[in-house]
Amino acid sequence: MKTKLFDNLLLKILSVVAAVFLWLIVVNIGDAVSSKPIRNVKVTMVNMEALTSQGQMCRVADGTDVVDLTVYARRSVLNGLKASDFVVTADMQKDLQYGSMVKIEVAYVGDSVIEKVEQNRENVLVSIEESVTEQFKVAVKLDGKPEDGLVAGSVIPEQTLVEITGPVSVVERIKTVQVAVNITGITGTVVRPGKLKLYDSGGSEINGTYLDYYGKDTDFNVTVTTLNKKEVGISFDVSQAAPDGYGLSAFAYKPETVTIAGTGAQIRSIYNLNIPPEALNPDRLTGSVEQTVDISRYLDEGIVIPDEDEREIVVTMEITEHASRSYLFTGDRIQYQNLPAGLEVDLAEAGVLDVTVSGLESELESVTADSVSASVDLLECRRPGTYTLPVTVTVPEHLKAPAGLEYTVTLVRETAEH
């Protein structure tokens, strides 16, 4: 009886051992060590201040600060693994090699058991450069249009200059710093946010990853004020367009009207822009002259020309040398003003006055002796005698009278018959 019981117990123990062994085999087959790829894990660069303290900066070669991992562990562990379970770093102070490579370190921070981790890249490639700081003017780009009948007036960025620090090879590429804001439907004065963007000379956007500047990661505000608009005429004062000895024989300009903008009170009474004489022909050219005049320079403060294409007016001029004609005045043809009582001009002693009138040939053709006059003022001549006095010559418009003429007048006492 005892032998039979013992035999059954031994059989049962052998059965349990066999069952456990079979379970272990099944578990190991079902939860065997396998691998899992974890791709595009970002490498964190540490101890960068080791360079900045020396006036240098590090720039990472594109794509070399991302690593693909292959993790080996049991399947039950692999199923729950994710990129955040791994810390991937490159230490600029400890692991910089050959001045251009930084060793990549991978650490598992989870609480499971993994066999090993393989990585497809051993180093981050870097270039170490001088750090520079430069200032750039902020340009504002307006997208959209204000409410109908209005235009954008003053546009004021919260900072007109931005100071940018970064590797010299990146900073020296910057040509434009621009903020774009949408002004669709605005009225009055509004503040609109935008993002600062950097562009090179070819208009391509520059990656600002390695640059430090205000507004890089935040909104950059722009204050925009709307104005009323009005179409007005344009006129030029041509009185000084031709140099001495020349005249303006032809004058034209395009366009002849322009749209201005300002507050209602500023533009209400404006119907014409009067451009002063100094705007024309500052180089004193002659012959056929073409000139572009920026009329926005002659606007009152607060008034603008919103369309940049309308600010410049193309003026064409024909500047021709003056011709001249002489007119002789005998004493009886000269006008004597303020002749004192009791005195008279002695015409027998009067000479002949030669008056040379100059102007364009086409205008001189219509001038007659009767349209030119000469006069002297006798106000200061109170007694008989001979006086040399300045002559005032009056000529038709657009003609030039001579300056500095003098005429000698002899005054005698009025005869009894007068």
XYZ file of C-alpha atoms in Angstrom:
418
model
C 0.000 0.000 0.000
C 2.821 2.441 0.931
C 4.752 1.568 -2.200
C 1.728 2.321 -4.337
C 1.143 5.704 -2.645
C 4.793 6.655 -3.074
C 4.672 5.746 -6.725
C 1.648 8.035 -7.276
C 3.318 10.985 -5.463
C 6.438 10.729 -7.564
C 4.333 10.625 -10.667
C 2.472 13.726 -9.591
C 5.706 15.638 -8.902
C 7.084 14.651 -12.266
C 3.847 15.837 -13.871
C 4.064 19.230 -12.162
C 7.719 19.675 -13.184
C 6.887 18.726 -16.716
C 3.973 21.164 -16.783
C 6.143 24.011 -15.476
C 8.806 23.181 -18.025
C 6.273 23.142 -20.827
C 4.823 26.475 -19.587
C 8.272 28.041 -19.612
C 8.840 26.803 -23.131
C 5.497 28.229 -24.253
C 6.106 31.562 -22.488
C 9.584 31.926 -23.974
C 8.319 31.109 -27.408
C 5.391 33.540 -27.103
C 7.414 36.345 -25.415
C 10.763 35.904 -27.093
C 13.343 38.705 -27.419
C 12.656 40.711 -30.553
C 13.450 44.189 -31.955
C 11.491 47.372 -32.547
C 12.538 50.440 -34.588
C 11.958 53.880 -33.101
C 12.626 56.454 -35.761
C 13.453 60.161 -35.895
C 14.400 60.649 -32.267
C 15.654 64.216 -31.745
C 19.141 64.621 -30.301
C 19.330 67.224 -27.533
C 22.486 69.355 -27.680
C 23.773 70.086 -24.158
C 26.422 72.417 -22.727
C 26.218 74.795 -25.698
C 27.212 77.596 -23.307
C 30.733 76.218 -23.397
C 31.009 77.893 -26.820
C 28.924 81.004 -26.267
C 31.135 82.015 -23.363
C 33.989 82.145 -25.886
C 32.089 84.240 -28.453
C 31.356 81.212 -30.619
C 28.256 79.363 -31.736
C 27.541 75.862 -32.932
C 25.506 75.068 -36.012
C 24.292 71.503 -36.517
C 24.417 70.022 -40.010
C 20.933 69.364 -41.338
C 19.603 65.930 -40.471
C 22.500 64.866 -38.258
C 20.715 65.662 -34.974
C 18.057 62.994 -35.579
C 18.733 59.319 -34.868
C 16.914 56.035 -35.562
C 16.978 53.492 -32.706
C 16.574 49.726 -32.811
C 15.549 48.378 -29.382
C 15.911 44.700 -28.395
C 13.662 43.334 -25.617
C 10.911 40.865 -24.993
C 7.807 41.420 -27.068
C 5.743 42.297 -24.031
C 8.221 45.117 -23.278
C 8.586 46.302 -26.855
C 4.849 46.814 -27.260
C 4.864 49.603 -24.689
C 8.052 51.392 -25.701
C 7.964 54.895 -27.220
C 10.461 57.603 -28.143
C 10.014 59.466 -24.850
C 11.442 56.410 -22.996
C 14.856 57.321 -24.376
C 17.038 60.360 -23.717
C 19.353 61.078 -26.626
C 22.007 63.747 -26.071
C 25.199 65.147 -27.546
C 27.426 66.931 -25.034
C 29.368 69.826 -26.606
C 31.693 70.073 -23.621
C 32.454 66.391 -23.035
C 32.034 64.637 -26.365
C 33.246 67.089 -29.046
C 35.661 65.262 -31.351
C 37.896 66.638 -34.102
C 36.145 70.004 -33.834
C 33.221 68.882 -35.980
C 31.631 65.768 -34.398
C 29.782 65.316 -31.125
C 29.190 61.772 -29.868
C 25.553 60.739 -29.446
C 24.608 59.106 -26.128
C 21.399 57.067 -25.766
C 19.928 56.316 -22.330
C 16.796 54.281 -21.556
C 14.761 55.946 -18.765
C 11.894 53.462 -18.508
C 11.416 50.815 -15.785
C 11.320 47.690 -17.976
C 14.175 45.416 -18.930
C 15.661 45.810 -22.378
C 18.485 43.805 -23.895
C 20.251 46.482 -25.939
C 19.782 49.586 -28.113
C 21.386 50.142 -31.489
C 21.555 53.505 -33.243
C 22.034 54.311 -36.899
C 24.228 57.373 -36.215
C 27.117 57.758 -33.793
C 27.803 61.490 -34.073
C 26.153 64.839 -34.660
C 28.034 66.869 -37.260
C 28.588 70.496 -36.238
C 30.339 73.623 -37.447
C 31.665 76.032 -34.869
C 31.642 79.665 -35.919
C 32.153 83.145 -34.607
C 29.036 84.644 -33.037
C 28.012 88.082 -34.364
C 25.241 90.572 -33.575
C 23.724 92.924 -36.134
C 20.712 95.228 -36.323
C 18.115 95.034 -39.089
C 15.240 97.322 -39.996
C 11.815 95.700 -39.758
C 9.767 95.871 -42.967
C 5.990 95.524 -42.740
C 3.998 93.688 -45.404
C 0.264 94.385 -45.380
C -2.079 91.643 -46.562
C -5.683 92.407 -47.471
C -7.460 95.773 -47.575
C -9.248 97.961 -45.017
C -12.957 98.658 -45.199
C -14.191 100.160 -48.505
C -13.271 103.820 -48.970
C -10.289 103.629 -46.638
C -6.587 102.991 -47.115
C -3.789 102.065 -44.748
C -2.045 105.150 -43.423
C 0.630 104.976 -40.770
C 2.111 101.522 -40.186
C 4.193 101.298 -37.009
C 5.922 98.075 -35.914
C 6.457 97.697 -32.177
C 10.203 97.828 -32.908
C 11.664 99.456 -35.988
C 14.987 97.665 -35.488
C 15.657 94.090 -34.420
C 18.998 92.924 -33.048
C 19.913 89.432 -34.244
C 22.684 87.268 -32.783
C 23.902 84.076 -34.401
C 26.597 82.313 -36.418
C 28.308 84.687 -38.820
C 27.511 82.494 -41.855
C 23.782 82.759 -41.098
C 23.595 86.394 -39.985
C 25.498 87.647 -43.033
C 22.870 86.035 -45.295
C 20.034 88.106 -43.823
C 18.852 90.786 -46.245
C 15.330 91.527 -45.008
C 13.461 91.150 -41.727
C 9.748 91.255 -42.450
C 6.485 90.962 -40.557
C 3.259 90.301 -42.468
C -0.065 91.393 -40.965
C -3.620 91.022 -42.225
C -5.612 94.287 -42.325
C -8.752 93.014 -44.031
C -11.777 95.084 -43.050
C -10.087 97.272 -40.436
C -11.162 100.825 -39.565
C -9.536 103.434 -37.360
C -6.413 102.386 -35.482
C -5.841 98.714 -34.739
C -2.999 96.526 -33.492
C -2.434 93.355 -35.483
C 0.025 90.549 -34.653
C 2.353 88.899 -37.142
C 5.393 86.651 -37.283
C 8.897 87.895 -38.019
C 10.501 86.163 -40.966
C 14.037 86.470 -42.284
C 14.897 86.478 -45.992
C 18.102 86.379 -48.004
C 18.901 88.503 -51.063
C 17.127 85.994 -53.303
C 13.890 86.175 -51.306
C 14.277 82.726 -49.733
C 13.309 82.368 -46.085
C 16.169 81.769 -43.637
C 15.853 79.189 -40.870
C 16.206 81.015 -37.557
C 16.947 77.938 -35.435
C 20.422 79.110 -34.476
C 19.549 82.785 -34.198
C 18.487 84.762 -31.161
C 16.275 87.843 -31.562
C 13.223 89.520 -30.109
C 9.997 88.234 -31.644
C 11.474 84.921 -32.759
C 8.973 82.783 -30.857
C 6.258 85.351 -30.109
C 3.859 87.578 -32.004
C 5.284 90.843 -33.310
C 2.658 93.610 -33.128
C 2.064 96.279 -35.757
C -0.156 99.352 -35.275
C -2.064 100.310 -38.442
C -4.151 103.467 -38.880
C -6.687 103.856 -41.690
C -7.181 107.101 -43.641
C -9.763 108.588 -45.991
C -8.764 108.922 -49.632
C -9.443 111.489 -52.352
C -8.420 112.029 -55.979
C -6.884 115.463 -56.676
C -5.124 117.223 -59.530
C -1.422 118.013 -59.868
C 0.155 121.272 -61.017
C 3.789 122.395 -61.312
C 5.292 125.847 -60.877
C 7.498 126.070 -64.004
C 8.925 129.516 -63.293
C 12.406 128.141 -62.517
C 12.479 125.129 -64.831
C 14.777 126.763 -67.417
C 18.273 128.139 -66.677
C 19.093 131.794 -67.373
C 19.010 132.499 -71.078
C 16.605 129.620 -71.793
C 12.876 129.168 -71.888
C 10.393 126.310 -71.550
C 8.938 125.671 -75.002
C 7.055 122.464 -74.104
C 5.963 120.879 -70.840
C 3.923 117.733 -70.085
C 3.533 115.178 -67.307
C 1.732 111.936 -66.530
C -0.384 111.157 -64.594
C -2.238 114.427 -64.069
C -4.175 113.278 -61.001
C -3.264 111.338 -57.875
C -5.091 109.711 -54.957
C -4.086 111.148 -51.589
C -5.073 109.967 -48.120
C -5.412 111.638 -44.755
C -7.954 112.458 -42.120
C -11.213 113.948 -43.351
C -10.251 117.366 -41.987
C -6.842 117.291 -43.686
C -7.962 116.472 -47.225
C -11.409 118.096 -47.356
C -10.167 121.403 -48.783
C -7.497 119.960 -51.094
C -8.366 119.790 -54.790
C -4.927 120.230 -56.310
C -1.343 119.492 -55.326
C 0.881 122.465 -56.099
C 4.462 121.317 -56.692
C 7.004 124.112 -55.998
C 9.457 125.397 -58.656
C 12.534 123.822 -57.054
C 11.193 120.364 -57.916
C 11.867 120.842 -61.647
C 15.203 120.516 -63.443
C 17.527 120.869 -60.420
C 20.508 120.011 -62.644
C 19.715 122.956 -64.963
C 19.669 120.809 -68.114
C 18.684 122.095 -71.549
C 17.198 120.567 -74.672
C 14.885 117.566 -74.311
C 14.676 116.796 -70.591
C 12.836 113.932 -68.910
C 12.615 113.926 -65.123
C 10.886 111.787 -62.510
C 9.532 113.853 -59.624
C 8.599 112.260 -56.294
C 5.605 114.419 -55.412
C 5.143 112.721 -52.020
C 8.000 114.927 -50.774
C 5.792 117.990 -51.107
C 2.773 116.808 -49.102
C 1.733 118.364 -45.826
C 2.507 116.324 -42.725
C -0.009 113.543 -42.171
C -1.049 113.307 -45.832
C 0.216 110.383 -47.879
C -0.033 108.846 -51.334
C -0.995 105.255 -50.475
C -0.137 103.746 -53.852
C 3.643 103.761 -54.248
C 3.295 103.636 -58.035
C 1.542 107.039 -58.000
C 4.212 108.872 -56.046
C 6.502 109.494 -58.988
C 5.413 111.716 -61.876
C 7.230 111.606 -65.202
C 7.794 115.136 -66.538
C 9.012 115.950 -70.048
C 10.354 119.387 -71.004
C 11.792 121.134 -74.036
C 14.182 123.819 -72.817
C 15.191 126.169 -75.642
C 17.736 128.968 -75.771
C 16.191 132.443 -75.773
C 16.165 134.680 -78.825
C 16.265 138.485 -78.408
C 14.960 141.643 -80.066
C 15.888 145.278 -79.551
C 13.431 148.154 -79.250
C 14.559 151.816 -79.402
C 12.820 154.380 -77.193
C 13.207 158.069 -77.896
C 12.626 160.495 -75.071
C 8.999 161.131 -76.018
C 8.139 157.399 -75.827
C 9.379 156.965 -72.279
C 6.865 157.300 -69.478
C 7.851 159.800 -66.773
C 6.222 159.121 -63.445
C 5.841 161.538 -60.516
C 7.035 164.578 -62.501
C 7.304 167.461 -59.978
C 5.020 170.453 -60.513
C 6.709 173.347 -62.311
C 9.285 171.116 -64.009
C 9.379 169.379 -67.374
C 11.641 166.994 -69.262
C 13.911 168.637 -71.784
C 13.258 166.301 -74.747
C 15.863 168.136 -76.805
C 18.500 166.750 -74.466
C 16.932 163.284 -74.258
C 18.862 160.348 -75.696
C 17.680 157.076 -77.189
C 17.107 154.068 -74.894
C 17.918 150.597 -76.329
C 15.752 147.884 -74.734
C 16.610 144.253 -75.561
C 13.773 141.810 -74.863
C 14.507 138.059 -74.733
C 12.316 134.984 -74.850
C 11.283 132.064 -76.994
C 11.287 132.798 -80.718
C 7.649 131.787 -81.013
C 6.636 134.308 -78.359
C 8.802 137.136 -79.662
C 7.091 136.939 -83.056
C 3.890 138.392 -81.659
C 5.579 141.248 -79.764
C 5.194 144.786 -81.143
C 6.800 148.046 -80.037
C 3.501 149.042 -78.446
C 3.535 145.979 -76.138
C 6.868 146.994 -74.592
C 7.025 150.058 -72.330
C 9.764 151.872 -70.429
C 9.348 154.259 -67.504
C 11.431 156.251 -65.032
C 10.372 157.556 -61.645
C 11.099 161.227 -60.966
C 9.832 161.252 -57.394
C 13.219 162.145 -55.916
C 13.972 164.834 -58.505
C 12.746 168.053 -56.887
C 14.650 170.751 -58.821
C 15.982 171.388 -62.326
C 19.034 169.388 -63.318
C 20.294 166.249 -65.015
C 19.570 162.897 -63.390
C 20.543 159.322 -64.262
C 17.690 157.086 -63.156
C 16.834 153.349 -63.248
C 14.442 152.275 -65.980
C 11.479 149.957 -65.452
C 10.695 147.910 -68.565
C 7.342 146.135 -68.903
C 7.048 143.244 -71.385
C 4.358 140.656 -72.162
C 4.149 137.569 -69.949
C 6.806 134.860 -70.477
C 9.277 137.381 -71.945
C 12.277 138.651 -70.066
C 12.975 142.352 -69.664
C 16.538 143.606 -69.276
C 17.714 144.475 -65.787
C 19.919 147.351 -64.686
C 19.008 149.824 -67.450
C 19.511 153.497 -66.705
C 18.380 156.624 -68.543
C 19.591 160.224 -68.240
C 16.843 162.817 -67.830
C 17.264 166.599 -67.889
C 14.619 168.573 -66.006
C 14.048 172.264 -66.674
C 11.549 174.727 -65.394
C 8.282 174.599 -67.154
C 7.969 177.265 -69.839
C 5.210 179.874 -69.619
C 3.304 178.402 -72.560
C 2.821 175.209 -70.506
